[in-house]
Amino acid sequence: MTAPDDQTIDAMLAAMLAPPERPGDRGFAFGVERAIDAQAAYARARRRFWRSFAFEALAVGALLAALWLLSSAPLLAPLAGATHWGLAPPLLLILLLWFGTQRWRQT
């Protein structure tokens, strides 16, 4: 009796251990494609949100810088005491957070 060579043993094992043939699952593939599209749309919305939020933050920063520069003018210096500057940063932060939540709700 002759011993089988390695190639025939490998071919026999491959045939025995191969998964059964079956048709593709179109529903699963469609679901995966929809999930990928939804994830891409969410990523685009996040980028749009953060870009607009950054511009609004810069606008609020510019407003704060303008208030600071105006307070150093001799004509307006009496109006810009310590009590006024104590309220400006928290109020501008609240405005910035409000902008952010409104943008987040729109996406």
mmCIF file of C-alpha atoms in Angstrom:
data_model
loop_
_atom_site.group_PDB
_atom_site.id
_atom_site.type_symbol
_atom_site.label_atom_id
_atom_site.label_comp_id
_atom_site.label_asym_id
_atom_site.label_seq_id
_atom_site.Cartn_x
_atom_site.Cartn_y
_atom_site.Cartn_z
ATOM 1 C CA MET A 1 0.000 0.000 0.000
ATOM 2 C CA THR A 2 1.364 3.382 -0.919
ATOM 3 C CA ALA A 3 1.265 6.334 1.438
ATOM 4 C CA PRO A 4 -0.442 9.463 0.121
ATOM 5 C CA ASP A 5 1.819 12.422 -0.463
ATOM 6 C CA ASP A 6 1.451 15.766 1.328
ATOM 7 C CA GLN A 7 -0.398 17.474 -1.518
ATOM 8 C CA THR A 8 -3.196 14.913 -1.593
ATOM 9 C CA ILE A 9 -3.513 15.036 2.194
ATOM 10 C CA ASP A 10 -3.706 18.842 2.066
ATOM 11 C CA ALA A 11 -6.309 18.715 -0.695
ATOM 12 C CA MET A 12 -8.371 16.145 1.220
ATOM 13 C CA LEU A 13 -8.229 18.186 4.438
ATOM 14 C CA ALA A 14 -9.129 21.377 2.577
ATOM 15 C CA ALA A 15 -12.159 19.670 1.030
ATOM 16 C CA MET A 16 -13.288 18.249 4.385
ATOM 17 C CA LEU A 17 -12.809 21.457 6.386
ATOM 18 C CA ALA A 18 -14.154 23.938 3.820
ATOM 19 C CA PRO A 19 -17.347 25.758 4.845
ATOM 20 C CA PRO A 20 -20.455 24.771 2.921
ATOM 21 C CA GLU A 21 -21.300 26.826 -0.160
ATOM 22 C CA ARG A 22 -24.233 29.169 0.330
ATOM 23 C CA PRO A 23 -25.607 32.274 -1.334
ATOM 24 C CA GLY A 24 -24.597 35.741 -0.121
ATOM 25 C CA ASP A 25 -26.688 37.528 2.476
ATOM 26 C CA ARG A 26 -27.877 40.678 0.693
ATOM 27 C CA GLY A 27 -29.752 41.974 3.735
ATOM 28 C CA PHE A 28 -26.629 41.881 5.880
ATOM 29 C CA ALA A 29 -24.547 43.590 3.193
ATOM 30 C CA PHE A 30 -27.211 46.277 2.776
ATOM 31 C CA GLY A 31 -27.295 46.859 6.532
ATOM 32 C CA VAL A 32 -23.519 47.219 6.678
ATOM 33 C CA GLU A 33 -23.566 49.720 3.792
ATOM 34 C CA ARG A 34 -26.282 51.748 5.548
ATOM 35 C CA ALA A 35 -24.269 51.759 8.783
ATOM 36 C CA ILE A 36 -21.170 52.976 6.933
ATOM 37 C CA ASP A 37 -23.181 55.735 5.218
ATOM 38 C CA ALA A 38 -24.728 56.799 8.532
ATOM 39 C CA GLN A 39 -21.322 56.917 10.197
ATOM 40 C CA ALA A 40 -19.917 59.058 7.369
ATOM 41 C CA ALA A 41 -22.893 61.443 7.585
ATOM 42 C CA TYR A 42 -22.412 61.748 11.353
ATOM 43 C CA ALA A 43 -18.707 62.496 10.886
ATOM 44 C CA ARG A 44 -19.540 65.220 8.345
ATOM 45 C CA ALA A 45 -22.078 66.746 10.738
ATOM 46 C CA ARG A 46 -19.542 66.739 13.575
ATOM 47 C CA ARG A 47 -16.934 68.476 11.413
ATOM 48 C CA ARG A 48 -19.497 71.076 10.356
ATOM 49 C CA PHE A 49 -20.493 71.640 13.987
ATOM 50 C CA TRP A 50 -16.954 72.057 15.276
ATOM 51 C CA ARG A 51 -16.033 74.389 12.416
ATOM 52 C CA SER A 52 -19.009 76.662 13.063
ATOM 53 C CA PHE A 53 -18.451 76.454 16.823
ATOM 54 C CA ALA A 54 -14.814 77.528 16.361
ATOM 55 C CA PHE A 55 -15.884 80.542 14.297
ATOM 56 C CA GLU A 56 -18.451 81.508 16.921
ATOM 57 C CA ALA A 57 -15.840 81.111 19.663
ATOM 58 C CA LEU A 58 -13.532 83.409 17.711
ATOM 59 C CA ALA A 59 -16.372 85.912 17.375
ATOM 60 C CA VAL A 60 -16.997 85.859 21.121
ATOM 61 C CA GLY A 61 -13.246 86.226 21.725
ATOM 62 C CA ALA A 62 -13.174 89.191 19.371
ATOM 63 C CA LEU A 63 -16.111 90.712 21.246
ATOM 64 C CA LEU A 64 -14.259 90.268 24.534
ATOM 65 C CA ALA A 65 -11.106 91.840 23.047
ATOM 66 C CA ALA A 66 -13.165 94.745 21.714
ATOM 67 C CA LEU A 67 -14.692 95.324 25.142
ATOM 68 C CA TRP A 68 -11.235 95.247 26.708
ATOM 69 C CA LEU A 69 -9.866 97.720 24.159
ATOM 70 C CA LEU A 70 -12.861 100.023 24.567
ATOM 71 C CA SER A 71 -12.494 99.969 28.337
ATOM 72 C CA SER A 72 -8.940 101.281 28.020
ATOM 73 C CA ALA A 73 -10.181 104.391 26.194
ATOM 74 C CA PRO A 74 -10.080 107.431 28.492
ATOM 75 C CA LEU A 75 -13.669 108.349 27.716
ATOM 76 C CA LEU A 76 -15.061 104.922 28.681
ATOM 77 C CA ALA A 77 -12.609 104.080 31.493
ATOM 78 C CA PRO A 78 -15.015 105.095 34.295
ATOM 79 C CA LEU A 79 -17.641 102.686 32.916
ATOM 80 C CA ALA A 80 -15.300 99.704 32.819
ATOM 81 C CA GLY A 81 -14.568 99.194 36.473
ATOM 82 C CA ALA A 82 -13.824 95.912 38.192
ATOM 83 C CA THR A 83 -17.502 95.091 38.557
ATOM 84 C CA HIS A 84 -18.084 95.293 34.817
ATOM 85 C CA TRP A 85 -15.156 93.025 33.999
ATOM 86 C CA GLY A 86 -16.271 90.592 36.641
ATOM 87 C CA LEU A 87 -19.482 89.927 34.697
ATOM 88 C CA ALA A 88 -18.223 90.024 31.104
ATOM 89 C CA PRO A 89 -16.319 86.681 30.856
ATOM 90 C CA PRO A 90 -19.064 84.519 32.419
ATOM 91 C CA LEU A 91 -21.737 86.177 30.283
ATOM 92 C CA LEU A 92 -19.698 85.651 27.123
ATOM 93 C CA LEU A 93 -19.067 82.025 28.138
ATOM 94 C CA ILE A 94 -22.809 81.506 28.548
ATOM 95 C CA LEU A 95 -23.320 83.045 25.100
ATOM 96 C CA LEU A 96 -20.687 80.723 23.627
ATOM 97 C CA LEU A 97 -22.249 77.650 25.241
ATOM 98 C CA TRP A 98 -25.666 78.703 23.985
ATOM 99 C CA PHE A 99 -24.278 79.002 20.442
ATOM 100 C CA GLY A 100 -22.776 75.535 20.797
ATOM 101 C CA THR A 101 -25.959 73.883 22.016
ATOM 102 C CA GLN A 102 -28.000 75.542 19.257
ATOM 103 C CA ARG A 103 -25.558 74.313 16.620
ATOM 104 C CA TRP A 104 -25.534 70.823 18.132
ATOM 105 C CA ARG A 105 -29.338 70.670 18.014
ATOM 106 C CA GLN A 106 -29.381 71.742 14.355
ATOM 107 C CA THR A 107 -27.133 68.872 13.208
#
